[in-house]
């Protein structure tokens, strides 16, 4: 990859700004000061030093974040803060695919990854990755059987869809539900279909990956195998 592409991919500036960037900053690879924008480098094996410090470059990156309410599961938006805005150096320099979005008013475990095919793969219905949600309902819950047997909801395209819970248990007006599909507003619509209103929704597990007591806005790197271990 050319050095100007590498640096602008990492958001140090646009490609056209790289000529002056390389003059103003000391960029070294293998003890060679890089001045020319068309310098060819190996992004996976070269260590690039910028003003004396190595640049963090890693591919792929898999992050699990605790999304708070009020953040969009998106990269950018004109109206709302986005979950990627929560990432700090060095992770904020990468572009992420978001696997299995959460609604604006939902919270909990969300996967961000630079590995687009992994994000795509785990959101495919045929992957059947189980996801567990903790929900707070408007009244005590007593209808587990109905959700295990299946309820008809509308999906994101307003098509009727038979949605089933894999597992569910409850205590008063709190319930923990596991599904292995990911239709639009699926959990809220499943409870609505049997006359309950979801007041709060938190995703606590995706595959084998658990939220545990990760604070809001915090994130950690995981290996993709951890999802299935
Ligand atoms: N189901 C919902 O209804 N909302 C979410 O954010 C996730 C699953």
mmCIF file of C-alpha atoms and ligand atoms in Angstrom:
data_model
loop_
_atom_site.group_PDB
_atom_site.id
_atom_site.type_symbol
_atom_site.label_atom_id
_atom_site.label_comp_id
_atom_site.label_asym_id
_atom_site.label_seq_id
_atom_site.Cartn_x
_atom_site.Cartn_y
_atom_site.Cartn_z
ATOM 1 C CA UNK A 1 0.000 0.000 0.000
ATOM 2 C CA UNK A 2 1.202 3.559 -0.621
ATOM 3 C CA UNK A 3 2.148 5.487 2.504
ATOM 4 C CA UNK A 4 -0.270 8.331 1.674
ATOM 5 C CA UNK A 5 -3.167 5.854 1.427
ATOM 6 C CA UNK A 6 -2.109 4.136 4.664
ATOM 7 C CA UNK A 7 -1.962 7.409 6.604
ATOM 8 C CA UNK A 8 -5.168 8.819 5.192
ATOM 9 C CA UNK A 9 -6.990 5.515 5.848
ATOM 10 C CA UNK A 10 -5.939 6.045 9.452
ATOM 11 C CA UNK A 11 -7.499 9.518 9.314
ATOM 12 C CA UNK A 12 -4.295 11.554 9.555
ATOM 13 C CA UNK A 13 -5.626 13.700 6.708
ATOM 14 C CA UNK A 14 -6.779 13.456 3.110
ATOM 15 C CA UNK A 15 -4.588 11.932 0.376
ATOM 16 C CA UNK A 16 -3.877 15.432 -0.975
ATOM 17 C CA UNK A 17 -2.751 16.628 2.467
ATOM 18 C CA UNK A 18 -0.163 13.864 2.777
ATOM 19 C CA UNK A 19 2.534 15.664 0.770
ATOM 20 C CA UNK A 20 2.782 18.445 3.352
ATOM 21 C CA UNK A 21 2.072 15.992 6.218
ATOM 22 C CA UNK A 22 5.187 13.990 5.311
ATOM 23 C CA UNK A 23 7.262 17.180 5.303
ATOM 24 C CA UNK A 24 5.891 18.427 8.616
ATOM 25 C CA UNK A 25 6.040 15.099 10.451
ATOM 26 C CA UNK A 26 8.798 12.543 10.771
ATOM 27 C CA UNK A 27 7.556 9.276 9.312
ATOM 28 C CA UNK A 28 10.048 6.399 9.506
ATOM 29 C CA UNK A 29 9.868 2.837 8.199
ATOM 30 C CA UNK A 30 12.894 0.587 8.776
ATOM 31 C CA UNK A 31 15.018 3.581 9.749
ATOM 32 C CA UNK A 32 14.172 5.282 6.470
ATOM 33 C CA UNK A 33 12.545 8.690 6.638
ATOM 34 C CA UNK A 34 9.607 8.645 4.247
ATOM 35 C CA UNK A 35 9.064 11.850 2.312
ATOM 36 C CA UNK A 36 7.454 10.680 -0.928
ATOM 37 C CA UNK A 37 3.705 10.081 -0.967
ATOM 38 C CA UNK A 38 4.050 7.141 -3.378
ATOM 39 C CA UNK A 39 6.406 5.187 -1.083
ATOM 40 C CA UNK A 40 5.194 1.556 -1.136
ATOM 41 C CA UNK A 41 4.987 -0.110 2.256
ATOM 42 C CA UNK A 42 3.692 -3.349 3.721
ATOM 43 C CA UNK A 43 0.847 -2.348 6.030
ATOM 44 C CA UNK A 44 0.783 -5.736 7.751
ATOM 45 C CA UNK A 45 4.494 -6.172 8.475
ATOM 46 C CA UNK A 46 6.132 -2.739 8.528
ATOM 47 C CA UNK A 47 6.169 -0.745 11.737
ATOM 48 C CA UNK A 48 5.585 2.877 10.901
ATOM 49 C CA UNK A 49 6.929 5.486 13.339
ATOM 50 C CA UNK A 50 5.214 8.856 13.379
ATOM 51 C CA UNK A 51 7.143 11.548 15.243
ATOM 52 C CA UNK A 52 8.970 8.851 17.171
ATOM 53 C CA UNK A 53 5.954 6.736 18.142
ATOM 54 C CA UNK A 54 4.842 3.507 16.449
ATOM 55 C CA UNK A 55 1.479 3.751 14.714
ATOM 56 C CA UNK A 56 -1.077 1.227 15.934
ATOM 57 C CA UNK A 57 -2.207 -0.735 12.896
ATOM 58 C CA UNK A 58 -4.039 -3.965 13.199
ATOM 59 C CA UNK A 59 -6.306 -5.961 10.974
ATOM 60 C CA UNK A 60 -8.828 -7.255 11.707
ATOM 61 C CA UNK A 61 -10.146 -5.674 14.896
ATOM 62 C CA UNK A 62 -13.112 -7.119 16.802
ATOM 63 C CA UNK A 63 -14.570 -4.877 19.515
ATOM 64 C CA UNK A 64 -17.392 -5.503 21.974
ATOM 65 C CA UNK A 65 -18.847 -2.281 23.389
ATOM 66 C CA UNK A 66 -21.529 -1.506 25.959
ATOM 67 C CA UNK A 67 -23.766 0.860 23.994
ATOM 68 C CA UNK A 68 -25.699 3.256 26.224
ATOM 69 C CA UNK A 69 -29.201 4.463 25.316
ATOM 70 C CA UNK A 70 -29.221 7.530 23.078
ATOM 71 C CA UNK A 71 -26.468 6.338 20.734
ATOM 72 C CA UNK A 72 -27.169 5.179 17.196
ATOM 73 C CA UNK A 73 -25.708 1.886 16.001
ATOM 74 C CA UNK A 74 -24.088 3.716 13.096
ATOM 75 C CA UNK A 75 -20.883 5.361 11.958
ATOM 76 C CA UNK A 76 -22.216 8.891 11.559
ATOM 77 C CA UNK A 77 -25.464 10.782 11.794
ATOM 78 C CA UNK A 78 -26.516 14.424 11.717
ATOM 79 C CA UNK A 79 -28.935 14.160 14.620
ATOM 80 C CA UNK A 80 -27.690 11.652 17.176
ATOM 81 C CA UNK A 81 -24.335 10.648 18.619
ATOM 82 C CA UNK A 82 -23.100 7.371 17.150
ATOM 83 C CA UNK A 83 -21.561 4.401 18.854
ATOM 84 C CA UNK A 84 -18.236 4.851 17.011
ATOM 85 C CA UNK A 85 -17.960 8.322 18.613
ATOM 86 C CA UNK A 86 -17.277 6.452 21.863
ATOM 87 C CA UNK A 87 -14.031 4.959 20.527
ATOM 88 C CA UNK A 88 -10.776 6.558 21.607
ATOM 89 C CA UNK A 89 -7.204 6.393 20.281
ATOM 90 C CA UNK A 90 -6.047 4.183 18.642
ATOM 91 C CA UNK A 91 -9.374 2.483 17.809
ATOM 92 C CA UNK A 92 -11.051 5.659 16.531
ATOM 93 C CA UNK A 93 -8.800 5.630 13.455
ATOM 94 C CA UNK A 94 -10.550 2.667 11.802
ATOM 95 C CA UNK A 95 -13.823 2.208 9.921
ATOM 96 C CA UNK A 96 -16.132 -0.368 11.456
ATOM 97 C CA UNK A 97 -18.978 -2.589 10.363
ATOM 98 C CA UNK A 98 -21.645 -2.940 13.059
ATOM 99 C CA UNK A 99 -22.976 -6.456 13.568
ATOM 100 C CA UNK A 100 -26.557 -6.723 14.824
ATOM 101 C CA UNK A 101 -27.713 -3.197 15.527
ATOM 102 C CA UNK A 102 -29.447 -2.056 18.703
ATOM 103 C CA UNK A 103 -32.229 0.544 18.666
ATOM 104 C CA UNK A 104 -31.462 4.107 19.775
ATOM 105 C CA UNK A 105 -33.238 3.495 23.098
ATOM 106 C CA UNK A 106 -31.709 0.008 23.613
ATOM 107 C CA UNK A 107 -28.432 -0.631 25.368
ATOM 108 C CA UNK A 108 -25.866 -3.345 25.852
ATOM 109 C CA UNK A 109 -23.523 -5.539 23.898
ATOM 110 C CA UNK A 110 -22.708 -4.483 20.349
ATOM 111 C CA UNK A 111 -20.004 -5.797 18.027
ATOM 112 C CA UNK A 112 -17.902 -3.428 15.927
ATOM 113 C CA UNK A 113 -15.383 -4.906 13.544
ATOM 114 C CA UNK A 114 -13.097 -3.973 10.666
ATOM 115 C CA UNK A 115 -13.816 -7.462 9.298
ATOM 116 C CA UNK A 116 -16.886 -6.784 7.156
ATOM 117 C CA UNK A 117 -17.358 -10.406 6.130
ATOM 118 C CA UNK A 118 -17.446 -11.526 9.780
ATOM 119 C CA UNK A 119 -20.069 -8.840 10.555
ATOM 120 C CA UNK A 120 -22.122 -9.994 7.592
ATOM 121 C CA UNK A 121 -21.728 -13.669 8.438
ATOM 122 C CA UNK A 122 -22.913 -13.401 12.062
ATOM 123 C CA UNK A 123 -25.968 -11.332 11.118
ATOM 124 C CA UNK A 124 -27.143 -13.795 8.465
ATOM 125 C CA UNK A 125 -30.316 -15.588 9.661
ATOM 126 C CA UNK A 126 -28.771 -18.947 8.729
ATOM 127 C CA UNK A 127 -25.873 -18.355 11.162
ATOM 128 C CA UNK A 128 -28.295 -18.717 14.097
ATOM 129 C CA UNK A 129 -26.046 -16.869 16.545
ATOM 130 C CA UNK A 130 -28.055 -16.726 19.801
ATOM 131 C CA UNK A 131 -28.508 -13.339 21.446
ATOM 132 C CA UNK A 132 -29.864 -12.802 24.945
ATOM 133 C CA UNK A 133 -31.751 -9.702 26.019
ATOM 134 C CA UNK A 134 -32.800 -8.509 29.454
ATOM 135 C CA UNK A 135 -36.071 -6.616 29.242
ATOM 136 C CA UNK A 136 -38.158 -4.615 31.647
ATOM 137 C CA UNK A 137 -41.875 -4.889 30.951
ATOM 138 C CA UNK A 138 -44.890 -2.797 31.870
ATOM 139 C CA UNK A 139 -46.276 -5.592 34.080
ATOM 140 C CA UNK A 140 -45.436 -8.999 35.516
ATOM 141 C CA UNK A 141 -44.663 -11.516 32.800
ATOM 142 C CA UNK A 142 -46.468 -14.835 32.724
ATOM 143 C CA UNK A 143 -46.556 -15.862 29.048
ATOM 144 C CA UNK A 144 -43.226 -17.609 28.326
ATOM 145 C CA UNK A 145 -44.987 -20.446 26.524
ATOM 146 C CA UNK A 146 -46.496 -18.113 23.918
ATOM 147 C CA UNK A 147 -43.067 -16.783 22.920
ATOM 148 C CA UNK A 148 -41.501 -20.256 22.860
ATOM 149 C CA UNK A 149 -44.322 -21.507 20.610
ATOM 150 C CA UNK A 150 -43.950 -18.491 18.350
ATOM 151 C CA UNK A 151 -45.778 -15.252 17.608
ATOM 152 C CA UNK A 152 -46.462 -13.469 14.346
ATOM 153 C CA UNK A 153 -44.769 -10.085 14.038
ATOM 154 C CA UNK A 154 -43.962 -7.728 11.158
ATOM 155 C CA UNK A 155 -40.342 -7.606 10.035
ATOM 156 C CA UNK A 156 -38.515 -4.497 8.772
ATOM 157 C CA UNK A 157 -40.267 -4.802 5.398
ATOM 158 C CA UNK A 158 -43.721 -5.144 6.954
ATOM 159 C CA UNK A 159 -43.815 -8.817 5.997
ATOM 160 C CA UNK A 160 -45.377 -11.200 8.489
ATOM 161 C CA UNK A 161 -42.829 -13.320 10.305
ATOM 162 C CA UNK A 162 -43.118 -16.180 12.788
ATOM 163 C CA UNK A 163 -40.700 -15.346 15.618
ATOM 164 C CA UNK A 164 -39.783 -17.807 18.349
ATOM 165 C CA UNK A 165 -37.817 -17.513 21.571
ATOM 166 C CA UNK A 166 -35.175 -20.209 22.114
ATOM 167 C CA UNK A 167 -35.274 -19.673 25.854
ATOM 168 C CA UNK A 168 -37.053 -17.349 28.228
ATOM 169 C CA UNK A 169 -37.326 -16.902 31.943
ATOM 170 C CA UNK A 170 -38.763 -14.132 34.058
ATOM 171 C CA UNK A 171 -39.048 -12.646 37.503
ATOM 172 C CA UNK A 172 -41.932 -10.248 38.084
ATOM 173 C CA UNK A 173 -41.759 -7.672 35.254
ATOM 174 C CA UNK A 174 -38.222 -8.586 34.157
ATOM 175 C CA UNK A 175 -37.529 -11.205 31.501
ATOM 176 C CA UNK A 176 -34.482 -12.735 29.857
ATOM 177 C CA UNK A 177 -35.119 -13.870 26.312
ATOM 178 C CA UNK A 178 -32.802 -15.616 23.848
ATOM 179 C CA UNK A 179 -33.444 -15.494 20.105
ATOM 180 C CA UNK A 180 -31.273 -16.495 17.171
ATOM 181 C CA UNK A 181 -32.783 -14.160 14.593
ATOM 182 C CA UNK A 182 -32.445 -10.418 14.276
ATOM 183 C CA UNK A 183 -35.487 -8.841 12.666
ATOM 184 C CA UNK A 184 -36.205 -5.135 13.031
ATOM 185 C CA UNK A 185 -37.371 -4.366 16.627
ATOM 186 C CA UNK A 186 -37.813 -8.111 17.026
ATOM 187 C CA UNK A 187 -37.799 -8.374 20.821
ATOM 188 C CA UNK A 188 -40.088 -5.392 21.347
ATOM 189 C CA UNK A 189 -42.487 -6.669 18.678
ATOM 190 C CA UNK A 190 -42.552 -10.188 20.137
ATOM 191 C CA UNK A 191 -43.628 -8.889 23.557
ATOM 192 C CA UNK A 192 -46.055 -6.413 21.955
ATOM 193 C CA UNK A 193 -47.650 -9.284 20.019
ATOM 194 C CA UNK A 194 -48.817 -10.758 23.331
ATOM 195 C CA UNK A 195 -49.794 -7.484 24.951
ATOM 196 C CA UNK A 196 -46.668 -6.376 26.847
ATOM 197 C CA UNK A 197 -44.752 -3.159 26.449
ATOM 198 C CA UNK A 198 -40.947 -3.244 26.621
ATOM 199 C CA UNK A 199 -39.850 -0.319 28.792
ATOM 200 C CA UNK A 200 -36.133 -1.104 28.695
ATOM 201 C CA UNK A 201 -34.032 -3.475 26.612
ATOM 202 C CA UNK A 202 -30.437 -4.529 27.194
ATOM 203 C CA UNK A 203 -28.511 -7.098 25.152
ATOM 204 C CA UNK A 204 -26.393 -9.110 27.571
ATOM 205 C CA UNK A 205 -24.953 -11.875 25.372
ATOM 206 C CA UNK A 206 -24.089 -12.628 21.721
ATOM 207 C CA UNK A 207 -23.019 -16.215 21.127
ATOM 208 C CA UNK A 208 -20.608 -16.932 23.995
ATOM 209 C CA UNK A 209 -19.632 -13.286 24.368
ATOM 210 C CA UNK A 210 -21.051 -11.749 27.559
ATOM 211 C CA UNK A 211 -21.583 -8.166 28.633
ATOM 212 C CA UNK A 212 -21.044 -9.028 32.324
ATOM 213 C CA UNK A 213 -20.307 -5.851 34.268
ATOM 214 C CA UNK A 214 -18.699 -3.900 31.423
ATOM 215 C CA UNK A 215 -19.477 -0.223 32.171
ATOM 216 C CA UNK A 216 -21.451 1.909 29.701
ATOM 217 C CA UNK A 217 -19.280 3.202 26.834
ATOM 218 C CA UNK A 218 -16.452 0.772 27.679
ATOM 219 C CA UNK A 219 -15.187 -1.701 25.093
ATOM 220 C CA UNK A 220 -12.713 -4.541 24.725
ATOM 221 C CA UNK A 221 -11.042 -6.427 21.907
ATOM 222 C CA UNK A 222 -11.979 -10.069 21.470
ATOM 223 C CA UNK A 223 -10.951 -12.889 19.163
ATOM 224 C CA UNK A 224 -13.687 -13.933 16.774
ATOM 225 C CA UNK A 225 -13.417 -17.527 17.992
ATOM 226 C CA UNK A 226 -14.586 -16.256 21.431
ATOM 227 C CA UNK A 227 -18.052 -15.873 19.960
ATOM 228 C CA UNK A 228 -18.329 -19.636 19.524
ATOM 229 C CA UNK A 229 -16.043 -20.987 22.351
HETATM 230 N N1 LIG B 1 -34.877 -6.170 19.511
HETATM 231 C C1 LIG B 1 -35.424 -4.937 19.637
HETATM 232 O O1 LIG B 1 -36.626 -4.775 19.632
HETATM 233 N N2 LIG B 1 -34.591 -3.899 19.752
HETATM 234 C C2 LIG B 1 -33.242 -3.998 19.794
HETATM 235 O O2 LIG B 1 -32.542 -2.992 19.922
HETATM 236 C C3 LIG B 1 -32.698 -5.300 19.655
HETATM 237 C C4 LIG B 1 -33.533 -6.370 19.524
#
